[in-house]
mmCIF file of C-alpha atoms in Angstrom:
data_model
loop_
_atom_site.group_PDB
_atom_site.id
_atom_site.type_symbol
_atom_site.label_atom_id
_atom_site.label_comp_id
_atom_site.label_asym_id
_atom_site.label_seq_id
_atom_site.Cartn_x
_atom_site.Cartn_y
_atom_site.Cartn_z
ATOM 1 C CA UNK J 27 0.000 0.000 0.000
ATOM 2 C CA UNK J 28 1.016 3.619 -0.498
ATOM 3 C CA UNK J 29 0.982 5.668 2.684
ATOM 4 C CA UNK J 30 -0.295 9.239 2.884
ATOM 5 C CA UNK J 31 3.132 10.291 4.175
ATOM 6 C CA UNK J 32 6.582 8.893 3.468
ATOM 7 C CA UNK J 33 9.530 9.352 5.809
ATOM 8 C CA UNK J 34 10.051 11.192 9.086
ATOM 9 C CA UNK J 35 9.132 9.612 12.422
ATOM 10 C CA UNK J 36 8.482 5.895 12.630
ATOM 11 C CA UNK J 37 5.198 4.574 13.980
ATOM 12 C CA UNK J 38 4.278 1.578 16.115
ATOM 13 C CA UNK J 39 1.001 -0.293 16.591
ATOM 14 C CA UNK J 40 -0.084 0.237 20.220
ATOM 15 C CA UNK J 41 -1.883 -3.129 20.170
ATOM 16 C CA UNK J 42 1.145 -5.177 19.099
ATOM 17 C CA UNK J 43 2.606 -7.761 21.430
ATOM 18 C CA UNK J 44 6.179 -9.014 21.445
ATOM 19 C CA UNK J 45 7.760 -12.348 22.242
ATOM 20 C CA UNK J 46 10.528 -12.420 24.812
ATOM 21 C CA UNK J 47 13.568 -13.343 22.739
ATOM 22 C CA UNK J 48 17.295 -12.650 23.033
ATOM 23 C CA UNK J 49 18.561 -9.607 21.158
ATOM 24 C CA UNK J 50 20.079 -10.937 17.896
ATOM 25 C CA UNK J 51 23.625 -9.720 18.509
ATOM 26 C CA UNK J 52 24.931 -11.631 15.500
ATOM 27 C CA UNK J 53 22.997 -9.270 13.209
ATOM 28 C CA UNK J 54 25.248 -6.377 14.249
ATOM 29 C CA UNK J 55 28.469 -8.045 13.074
ATOM 30 C CA UNK J 56 30.326 -7.195 16.295
ATOM 31 C CA UNK J 57 33.682 -8.492 17.519
ATOM 32 C CA UNK J 58 34.016 -10.202 20.877
ATOM 33 C CA UNK J 59 33.951 -7.941 23.895
ATOM 34 C CA UNK J 60 31.874 -6.602 26.768
ATOM 35 C CA UNK J 61 28.544 -5.477 25.307
ATOM 36 C CA UNK J 62 25.993 -3.310 27.066
ATOM 37 C CA UNK J 63 22.808 -1.571 25.944
ATOM 38 C CA UNK J 64 22.201 2.095 26.681
ATOM 39 C CA UNK J 65 19.238 4.412 26.379
ATOM 40 C CA UNK J 66 20.826 6.363 23.505
ATOM 41 C CA UNK J 67 23.755 6.294 21.116
ATOM 42 C CA UNK J 68 24.972 9.514 22.725
ATOM 43 C CA UNK J 69 24.949 7.727 26.064
ATOM 44 C CA UNK J 70 26.939 4.859 24.557
ATOM 45 C CA UNK J 71 29.687 7.275 23.497
ATOM 46 C CA UNK J 72 29.688 8.903 26.932
ATOM 47 C CA UNK J 73 29.983 5.499 28.628
ATOM 48 C CA UNK J 74 33.060 4.670 26.529
ATOM 49 C CA UNK J 75 34.686 8.005 27.320
ATOM 50 C CA UNK J 76 34.116 7.495 31.032
ATOM 51 C CA UNK J 77 36.224 4.333 30.884
ATOM 52 C CA UNK J 78 39.306 6.397 30.026
ATOM 53 C CA UNK J 79 41.601 7.805 32.664
ATOM 54 C CA UNK J 80 43.095 10.799 30.897
ATOM 55 C CA UNK J 81 44.602 13.984 32.256
ATOM 56 C CA UNK J 82 42.506 17.022 31.461
ATOM 57 C CA UNK J 83 45.139 18.443 29.110
ATOM 58 C CA UNK J 84 45.200 15.150 27.176
ATOM 59 C CA UNK J 85 41.483 15.033 26.492
ATOM 60 C CA UNK J 86 41.802 15.703 22.772
ATOM 61 C CA UNK J 87 39.415 14.057 20.304
ATOM 62 C CA UNK J 88 39.560 13.860 16.529
ATOM 63 C CA UNK J 89 36.159 13.374 14.863
ATOM 64 C CA UNK J 90 34.885 13.351 11.276
ATOM 65 C CA UNK J 91 33.965 16.845 10.095
ATOM 66 C CA UNK J 92 30.759 15.507 8.559
ATOM 67 C CA UNK J 93 28.798 14.146 11.507
ATOM 68 C CA UNK J 94 25.918 14.743 13.888
ATOM 69 C CA UNK J 95 25.962 17.107 16.854
ATOM 70 C CA UNK J 96 24.912 14.192 19.092
ATOM 71 C CA UNK J 97 28.243 12.536 18.254
ATOM 72 C CA UNK J 98 30.211 15.634 19.221
ATOM 73 C CA UNK J 99 28.312 16.594 22.377
ATOM 74 C CA UNK J 100 29.430 13.644 24.570
ATOM 75 C CA UNK J 101 33.041 14.632 23.959
ATOM 76 C CA UNK J 102 32.451 18.282 24.799
ATOM 77 C CA UNK J 103 30.367 17.389 27.849
ATOM 78 C CA UNK J 104 33.170 15.139 29.104
ATOM 79 C CA UNK J 105 35.797 17.845 28.836
ATOM 80 C CA UNK J 106 37.375 17.073 25.457
ATOM 81 C CA UNK J 107 38.788 19.541 23.012
ATOM 82 C CA UNK J 108 37.504 18.524 19.594
ATOM 83 C CA UNK J 109 39.245 18.711 16.231
ATOM 84 C CA UNK J 110 37.945 17.409 12.917
ATOM 85 C CA UNK J 111 39.364 15.485 9.987
ATOM 86 C CA UNK J 112 38.060 16.260 6.507
ATOM 87 C CA UNK J 113 36.329 14.087 3.920
ATOM 88 C CA UNK J 114 36.238 13.899 0.167
ATOM 89 C CA UNK J 115 32.979 14.496 -1.693
ATOM 90 C CA UNK J 116 32.451 10.738 -2.037
ATOM 91 C CA UNK J 117 32.507 10.570 1.821
ATOM 92 C CA UNK J 118 35.836 8.756 1.906
ATOM 93 C CA UNK J 119 38.851 10.052 3.811
ATOM 94 C CA UNK J 120 42.203 10.873 2.277
ATOM 95 C CA UNK J 121 44.619 8.770 4.330
ATOM 96 C CA UNK J 122 47.560 11.139 3.894
ATOM 97 C CA UNK J 123 45.525 14.153 5.029
ATOM 98 C CA UNK J 124 44.095 12.129 7.909
ATOM 99 C CA UNK J 125 47.535 11.171 9.218
ATOM 100 C CA UNK J 126 48.741 14.749 8.792
ATOM 101 C CA UNK J 127 45.807 15.932 10.900
ATOM 102 C CA UNK J 128 46.772 13.508 13.643
ATOM 103 C CA UNK J 129 50.281 14.963 13.733
ATOM 104 C CA UNK J 130 49.003 18.519 14.124
ATOM 105 C CA UNK J 131 46.278 17.771 16.712
ATOM 106 C CA UNK J 132 47.920 14.943 18.738
ATOM 107 C CA UNK J 133 44.601 13.307 19.732
ATOM 108 C CA UNK J 134 44.219 10.698 22.445
ATOM 109 C CA UNK J 135 40.847 9.535 21.057
ATOM 110 C CA UNK J 136 39.677 9.203 17.445
ATOM 111 C CA UNK J 137 36.115 8.406 16.417
ATOM 112 C CA UNK J 138 35.380 7.085 12.943
ATOM 113 C CA UNK J 139 32.222 6.026 11.167
ATOM 114 C CA UNK J 140 31.025 4.863 7.785
ATOM 115 C CA UNK J 141 28.169 6.582 5.982
ATOM 116 C CA UNK J 142 24.642 5.562 4.983
ATOM 117 C CA UNK J 143 25.366 1.820 5.214
ATOM 118 C CA UNK J 144 28.381 1.870 2.872
ATOM 119 C CA UNK J 145 32.055 1.141 3.499
ATOM 120 C CA UNK J 146 33.689 4.571 3.297
ATOM 121 C CA UNK J 147 36.567 3.824 5.691
ATOM 122 C CA UNK J 148 38.547 1.588 3.341
ATOM 123 C CA UNK J 149 41.360 4.133 2.723
ATOM 124 C CA UNK J 150 42.086 4.286 6.459
ATOM 125 C CA UNK J 151 41.995 0.659 7.507
ATOM 126 C CA UNK J 152 45.740 0.117 7.131
ATOM 127 C CA UNK J 153 46.411 3.010 9.508
ATOM 128 C CA UNK J 154 44.177 1.977 12.380
ATOM 129 C CA UNK J 155 46.364 -0.804 13.809
ATOM 130 C CA UNK J 156 49.371 1.531 13.782
ATOM 131 C CA UNK J 157 47.413 4.242 15.582
ATOM 132 C CA UNK J 158 46.314 1.838 18.306
ATOM 133 C CA UNK J 159 49.900 0.652 18.759
ATOM 134 C CA UNK J 160 50.792 4.293 19.421
ATOM 135 C CA UNK J 161 48.297 4.416 22.283
ATOM 136 C CA UNK J 162 45.517 6.268 20.479
ATOM 137 C CA UNK J 163 42.042 5.096 21.510
ATOM 138 C CA UNK J 164 39.777 4.269 18.558
ATOM 139 C CA UNK J 165 35.985 4.337 18.701
ATOM 140 C CA UNK J 166 33.927 3.143 15.757
ATOM 141 C CA UNK J 167 30.382 4.454 15.549
ATOM 142 C CA UNK J 168 28.476 1.686 13.772
ATOM 143 C CA UNK J 169 25.123 3.442 13.656
ATOM 144 C CA UNK J 170 24.966 3.912 9.900
ATOM 145 C CA UNK J 171 26.340 0.468 9.007
ATOM 146 C CA UNK J 172 24.751 -1.506 11.824
ATOM 147 C CA UNK J 173 23.244 -4.116 9.498
ATOM 148 C CA UNK J 174 25.834 -4.063 6.709
ATOM 149 C CA UNK J 175 28.208 -7.033 6.666
ATOM 150 C CA UNK J 176 31.352 -4.978 6.137
ATOM 151 C CA UNK J 177 34.578 -5.281 8.143
ATOM 152 C CA UNK J 178 34.569 -3.508 11.474
ATOM 153 C CA UNK J 179 37.534 -1.327 12.340
ATOM 154 C CA UNK J 180 40.112 -2.749 14.764
ATOM 155 C CA UNK J 181 38.882 -0.368 17.443
ATOM 156 C CA UNK J 182 38.909 -0.250 21.243
ATOM 157 C CA UNK J 183 35.219 0.610 21.516
ATOM 158 C CA UNK J 184 32.135 0.331 19.326
ATOM 159 C CA UNK J 185 28.930 2.315 19.685
ATOM 160 C CA UNK J 186 25.629 2.528 17.826
ATOM 161 C CA UNK J 187 22.093 3.880 17.977
ATOM 162 C CA UNK J 188 19.047 1.885 16.893
ATOM 163 C CA UNK J 189 16.452 4.647 16.516
ATOM 164 C CA UNK J 190 17.412 5.601 12.950
ATOM 165 C CA UNK J 191 16.588 2.090 11.766
ATOM 166 C CA UNK J 192 13.311 1.055 13.373
ATOM 167 C CA UNK J 193 10.353 2.147 15.547
ATOM 168 C CA UNK J 194 12.158 1.488 18.803
ATOM 169 C CA UNK J 195 11.499 4.104 21.503
ATOM 170 C CA UNK J 196 15.130 4.286 22.598
ATOM 171 C CA UNK J 197 18.317 2.311 22.470
ATOM 172 C CA UNK J 198 22.027 2.272 21.852
ATOM 173 C CA UNK J 199 24.864 -0.161 22.308
ATOM 174 C CA UNK J 200 28.434 0.082 23.533
ATOM 175 C CA UNK J 201 31.085 -2.610 23.259
ATOM 176 C CA UNK J 202 34.513 -2.656 24.870
ATOM 177 C CA UNK J 203 37.015 -4.939 23.144
ATOM 178 C CA UNK J 204 39.277 -5.614 26.124
ATOM 179 C CA UNK J 205 38.177 -5.902 29.739
ATOM 180 C CA UNK J 206 34.811 -4.971 31.159
ATOM 181 C CA UNK J 207 32.909 -1.710 31.393
ATOM 182 C CA UNK J 208 32.974 0.076 34.709
ATOM 183 C CA UNK J 209 29.951 1.867 36.135
ATOM 184 C CA UNK J 210 27.498 0.514 33.582
ATOM 185 C CA UNK J 211 24.121 2.262 33.940
ATOM 186 C CA UNK J 212 21.411 0.123 35.486
ATOM 187 C CA UNK J 213 18.562 2.607 35.870
ATOM 188 C CA UNK J 214 16.341 3.132 32.820
ATOM 189 C CA UNK J 215 14.797 6.391 31.666
ATOM 190 C CA UNK J 216 11.142 5.469 31.998
ATOM 191 C CA UNK J 217 10.006 9.018 31.247
ATOM 192 C CA UNK J 218 11.806 9.038 27.887
ATOM 193 C CA UNK J 219 10.648 5.559 26.913
ATOM 194 C CA UNK J 220 7.015 6.394 27.679
ATOM 195 C CA UNK J 221 7.182 9.718 25.811
ATOM 196 C CA UNK J 222 8.731 8.025 22.765
ATOM 197 C CA UNK J 223 6.092 5.300 22.815
ATOM 198 C CA UNK J 224 3.343 7.916 23.028
ATOM 199 C CA UNK J 225 4.727 9.537 19.876
ATOM 200 C CA UNK J 226 5.144 6.241 18.015
ATOM 201 C CA UNK J 227 1.627 5.123 18.902
ATOM 202 C CA UNK J 228 0.067 8.488 18.059
ATOM 203 C CA UNK J 229 1.639 8.477 14.605
ATOM 204 C CA UNK J 230 0.341 4.928 13.990
ATOM 205 C CA UNK J 231 -3.169 6.053 14.857
ATOM 206 C CA UNK J 232 -2.866 8.988 12.463
ATOM 207 C CA UNK J 233 -1.119 7.285 9.521
ATOM 208 C CA UNK J 234 -2.664 3.813 9.621
ATOM 209 C CA UNK J 235 -6.043 4.369 11.283
ATOM 210 C CA UNK J 236 -6.665 7.942 10.162
ATOM 211 C CA UNK J 237 -7.409 9.056 13.722
ATOM 212 C CA UNK J 238 -7.033 12.587 15.029
ATOM 213 C CA UNK J 239 -5.341 15.684 13.631
ATOM 214 C CA UNK J 240 -1.710 15.433 12.606
ATOM 215 C CA UNK J 241 -0.709 17.936 15.266
ATOM 216 C CA UNK J 242 -1.451 15.380 18.002
ATOM 217 C CA UNK J 243 1.377 13.065 17.050
ATOM 218 C CA UNK J 244 3.668 15.962 16.124
ATOM 219 C CA UNK J 245 3.259 17.413 19.622
ATOM 220 C CA UNK J 246 3.926 14.059 21.256
ATOM 221 C CA UNK J 247 7.048 13.518 19.146
ATOM 222 C CA UNK J 248 8.267 17.024 19.974
ATOM 223 C CA UNK J 249 7.799 16.427 23.715
ATOM 224 C CA UNK J 250 9.760 13.178 23.478
ATOM 225 C CA UNK J 251 12.612 14.902 21.620
ATOM 226 C CA UNK J 252 12.746 17.644 24.247
ATOM 227 C CA UNK J 253 13.085 15.012 26.964
ATOM 228 C CA UNK J 254 15.839 13.330 24.958
ATOM 229 C CA UNK J 255 17.697 16.607 24.429
ATOM 230 C CA UNK J 256 17.747 17.316 28.167
ATOM 231 C CA UNK J 257 18.633 13.797 29.285
ATOM 232 C CA UNK J 258 21.386 14.552 31.749
ATOM 233 C CA UNK J 259 22.711 11.176 32.833
ATOM 234 C CA UNK J 260 23.522 7.730 31.504
ATOM 235 C CA UNK J 261 20.674 5.230 31.396
ATOM 236 C CA UNK J 262 20.281 1.618 30.386
ATOM 237 C CA UNK J 263 17.983 0.616 27.549
ATOM 238 C CA UNK J 264 14.437 0.151 28.797
ATOM 239 C CA UNK J 265 12.749 -3.234 29.071
ATOM 240 C CA UNK J 266 10.235 -2.524 26.309
ATOM 241 C CA UNK J 267 12.985 -1.495 23.895
ATOM 242 C CA UNK J 268 14.986 -4.645 24.642
ATOM 243 C CA UNK J 269 11.915 -6.796 24.076
ATOM 244 C CA UNK J 270 11.088 -4.974 20.852
ATOM 245 C CA UNK J 271 14.641 -5.348 19.530
ATOM 246 C CA UNK J 272 14.672 -9.037 20.339
ATOM 247 C CA UNK J 273 11.471 -9.618 18.389
ATOM 248 C CA UNK J 274 12.116 -7.281 15.461
ATOM 249 C CA UNK J 275 12.292 -8.755 11.936
ATOM 250 C CA UNK J 276 15.808 -7.757 10.906
ATOM 251 C CA UNK J 277 15.734 -9.974 7.807
ATOM 252 C CA UNK J 278 12.748 -7.981 6.513
ATOM 253 C CA UNK J 279 14.542 -4.716 7.307
ATOM 254 C CA UNK J 280 17.523 -5.761 5.223
ATOM 255 C CA UNK J 281 15.501 -7.084 2.301
ATOM 256 C CA UNK J 282 13.154 -4.101 2.091
ATOM 257 C CA UNK J 283 15.832 -1.440 2.318
ATOM 258 C CA UNK J 284 17.966 -3.070 -0.339
ATOM 259 C CA UNK J 285 14.988 -3.543 -2.672
ATOM 260 C CA UNK J 286 13.841 0.061 -2.225
ATOM 261 C CA UNK J 287 17.344 1.416 -2.794
ATOM 262 C CA UNK J 288 17.752 -0.557 -5.986
ATOM 263 C CA UNK J 289 14.313 0.565 -7.148
ATOM 264 C CA UNK J 290 15.112 4.233 -6.544
ATOM 265 C CA UNK J 291 18.434 4.004 -8.361
ATOM 266 C CA UNK J 292 16.479 3.674 -11.598
ATOM 267 C CA UNK J 293 15.279 7.250 -11.083
ATOM 268 C CA UNK J 294 18.807 8.582 -11.579
ATOM 269 C CA UNK J 295 19.673 6.874 -14.859
ATOM 270 C CA UNK J 296 19.231 9.932 -17.047
ATOM 271 C CA UNK J 297 19.568 12.628 -14.411
ATOM 272 C CA UNK J 298 21.869 15.607 -14.949
ATOM 273 C CA UNK J 299 20.877 17.554 -11.838
ATOM 274 C CA UNK J 300 20.803 14.841 -9.179
ATOM 275 C CA UNK J 301 23.449 12.225 -8.503
ATOM 276 C CA UNK J 302 23.278 9.380 -5.976
ATOM 277 C CA UNK J 303 26.267 9.504 -3.642
ATOM 278 C CA UNK J 304 26.509 5.718 -3.948
ATOM 279 C CA UNK J 305 25.412 4.669 -7.476
ATOM 280 C CA UNK J 306 25.877 0.947 -6.794
ATOM 281 C CA UNK J 307 24.575 -1.361 -4.068
ATOM 282 C CA UNK J 308 27.108 -4.066 -3.137
ATOM 283 C CA UNK J 309 25.615 -7.306 -1.847
ATOM 284 C CA UNK J 310 26.668 -6.843 1.799
ATOM 285 C CA UNK J 311 25.283 -3.318 2.139
ATOM 286 C CA UNK J 312 22.066 -2.420 3.970
ATOM 287 C CA UNK J 313 21.375 1.272 3.268
ATOM 288 C CA UNK J 314 20.143 3.751 5.840
ATOM 289 C CA UNK J 315 18.883 6.203 3.173
ATOM 290 C CA UNK J 316 19.615 6.931 -0.449
ATOM 291 C CA UNK J 317 21.733 10.082 -0.221
ATOM 292 C CA UNK J 318 21.950 12.277 -3.298
ATOM 293 C CA UNK J 319 23.850 15.353 -4.386
ATOM 294 C CA UNK J 320 22.102 18.321 -5.955
ATOM 295 C CA UNK J 321 23.863 20.980 -8.042
ATOM 296 C CA UNK J 322 23.578 23.659 -5.393
ATOM 297 C CA UNK J 323 22.220 24.303 -1.938
ATOM 298 C CA UNK J 324 19.298 26.153 -3.504
ATOM 299 C CA UNK J 325 18.361 23.270 -5.772
ATOM 300 C CA UNK J 326 18.737 20.808 -2.878
ATOM 301 C CA UNK J 327 16.383 22.894 -0.755
ATOM 302 C CA UNK J 328 13.955 23.243 -3.632
ATOM 303 C CA UNK J 329 13.841 19.494 -4.141
ATOM 304 C CA UNK J 330 13.236 18.960 -0.436
ATOM 305 C CA UNK J 331 10.348 21.429 -0.608
ATOM 306 C CA UNK J 332 8.807 19.726 -3.658
ATOM 307 C CA UNK J 333 9.018 16.361 -1.920
ATOM 308 C CA UNK J 334 7.459 17.810 1.219
ATOM 309 C CA UNK J 335 4.565 19.184 -0.827
ATOM 310 C CA UNK J 336 3.829 15.552 -1.745
ATOM 311 C CA UNK J 337 4.113 14.517 1.943
ATOM 312 C CA UNK J 338 7.532 12.934 1.346
ATOM 313 C CA UNK J 339 9.974 13.908 4.064
ATOM 314 C CA UNK J 340 13.580 13.679 2.894
ATOM 315 C CA UNK J 341 15.958 14.756 5.665
ATOM 316 C CA UNK J 342 19.181 16.697 5.414
ATOM 317 C CA UNK J 343 21.614 14.357 7.140
ATOM 318 C CA UNK J 344 23.048 16.344 8.748
ATOM 319 C CA UNK J 345 22.364 20.075 9.002
ATOM 320 C CA UNK J 346 25.520 22.066 9.713
ATOM 321 C CA UNK J 347 25.659 22.371 13.522
ATOM 322 C CA UNK J 348 28.277 25.149 13.619
ATOM 323 C CA UNK J 349 27.367 27.359 16.591
ATOM 324 C CA UNK J 350 24.780 24.919 17.988
ATOM 325 C CA UNK J 351 25.215 24.578 21.752
ATOM 326 C CA UNK J 352 28.595 26.237 21.428
ATOM 327 C CA UNK J 353 29.909 23.633 18.961
ATOM 328 C CA UNK J 354 32.158 24.766 16.148
ATOM 329 C CA UNK J 355 33.017 23.489 12.691
ATOM 330 C CA UNK J 356 35.298 26.378 11.794
ATOM 331 C CA UNK J 357 38.155 25.508 9.517
ATOM 332 C CA UNK J 358 36.583 22.514 7.774
ATOM 333 C CA UNK J 359 37.584 21.890 4.180
ATOM 334 C CA UNK J 360 35.608 23.227 1.246
ATOM 335 C CA UNK J 361 34.717 19.644 0.292
ATOM 336 C CA UNK J 362 33.033 19.058 3.666
ATOM 337 C CA UNK J 363 31.144 22.345 3.529
ATOM 338 C CA UNK J 364 29.984 21.272 0.062
ATOM 339 C CA UNK J 365 28.679 17.964 1.453
ATOM 340 C CA UNK J 366 26.660 19.731 4.146
ATOM 341 C CA UNK J 367 25.017 22.046 1.624
ATOM 342 C CA UNK J 368 24.385 19.683 -1.299
ATOM 343 C CA UNK J 369 23.197 16.422 0.274
ATOM 344 C CA UNK J 370 19.619 15.220 0.663
ATOM 345 C CA UNK J 371 18.577 11.762 1.860
ATOM 346 C CA UNK J 372 15.635 9.848 0.393
ATOM 347 C CA UNK J 373 13.648 7.619 2.767
ATOM 348 C CA UNK J 374 13.519 3.937 1.830
ATOM 349 C CA UNK J 375 13.004 2.067 5.066
ATOM 350 C CA UNK J 376 11.107 -1.150 5.659
ATOM 351 C CA UNK J 377 7.712 0.551 5.996
ATOM 352 C CA UNK J 378 7.620 1.163 2.264
ATOM 353 C CA UNK J 379 7.390 -0.681 -1.015
ATOM 354 C CA UNK J 380 7.354 -0.062 -4.756
ATOM 355 C CA UNK J 381 4.329 2.290 -4.733
ATOM 356 C CA UNK J 382 6.000 4.561 -2.216
ATOM 357 C CA UNK J 383 9.247 4.543 -4.191
ATOM 358 C CA UNK J 384 7.246 5.400 -7.321
ATOM 359 C CA UNK J 385 5.880 8.455 -5.509
ATOM 360 C CA UNK J 386 9.422 9.600 -4.725
ATOM 361 C CA UNK J 387 10.616 8.848 -8.260
ATOM 362 C CA UNK J 388 7.765 10.906 -9.731
ATOM 363 C CA UNK J 389 8.919 14.005 -7.850
ATOM 364 C CA UNK J 390 12.517 13.438 -8.925
ATOM 365 C CA UNK J 391 11.382 13.139 -12.544
ATOM 366 C CA UNK J 392 9.352 16.345 -12.381
ATOM 367 C CA UNK J 393 12.237 18.147 -10.726
ATOM 368 C CA UNK J 394 14.554 17.010 -13.498
ATOM 369 C CA UNK J 395 12.437 17.919 -16.489
ATOM 370 C CA UNK J 396 10.863 21.202 -15.454
ATOM 371 C CA UNK J 397 13.355 23.827 -16.578
ATOM 372 C CA UNK J 398 11.280 26.599 -15.042
ATOM 373 C CA UNK J 399 12.147 25.378 -11.579
ATOM 374 C CA UNK J 400 15.770 26.302 -12.159
ATOM 375 C CA UNK J 401 15.345 30.004 -12.777
ATOM 376 C CA UNK J 402 17.862 31.806 -10.577
ATOM 377 C CA UNK J 403 19.113 28.513 -9.084
ATOM 378 C CA UNK J 404 22.883 28.166 -9.178
ATOM 379 C CA UNK J 405 24.316 25.156 -10.987
ATOM 380 C CA UNK J 406 27.566 23.436 -10.180
ATOM 381 C CA UNK J 407 29.385 20.425 -11.522
ATOM 382 C CA UNK J 408 28.418 17.295 -9.627
ATOM 383 C CA UNK J 409 31.016 14.789 -8.477
#
């Protein structure tokens, strides 16, 4: 079936019941180590950082310049000075520039992550073992490749968030390769879990049952996000979220996302104004979105607006957070600034099928062919 809206917040049937099953750890392609589940991915990062006994003047972190503010905040909140390494337009990292950045910043902790389900860390893999032998702590954020069967970095810690993938009210994971975690959170954030469930259930009632005005679920989702934003301590994943994750159909998630990605790729065959960041779908990849590049920030924003007018919500992953909560991205390379301003992500998750992808493709086709839409819109060469 085609839904009245595509993308944005997940929904969850309030009348569903779940079997009590173990969480399918094997689906996350993790190495051996001490694994714990946290309320959020941000909390998972904070838990890893709290395992480190570093002098205040040695709390220096090197993070990717293209990332989410929720990745940066745990470092800042735990007293780290943050520097960034740059990316190429294809979201890979130039190994020579990366190593040069390490020499100039002298970090004690480096966080790396792949993008949108794809293996973008390949150019750096040879360097990681050397960096660890030099005493640098490596953290791999697996959030965007959680279900892709690609090699994991030889890291000291692994973290991830589940909420981008499924209608789970909360949940993250943290894994320590050697030894055990200290001071693992035991208390759960019942207020957050309930608020998230209220939002998930309200959207189900609106989208699937046609109940109530849209503003009802929007307000509930906003309240839940406000609680999340102000969450001040580390919490364990709640019981409902653990039960949901244990009973969730991950095989269907993988199959649907791959099928929808491949279906959408057909929309770009003759495009001159839109280019998929990843034009091929290797067999081991499970995509988070289909990210595309537009010719300019204006054309990207216009496309997002046209999609929204058809109730298709394509996010900008991520908006530039420079200045947000005192965070800074000053000094990033032109290529990274270009990524922030030219990228749009098409939704393709397991809720949707061919009819929904057709609705997205129709907007892309109209955007491509209607020359009038490009009056006064800057055009640039696409990568």
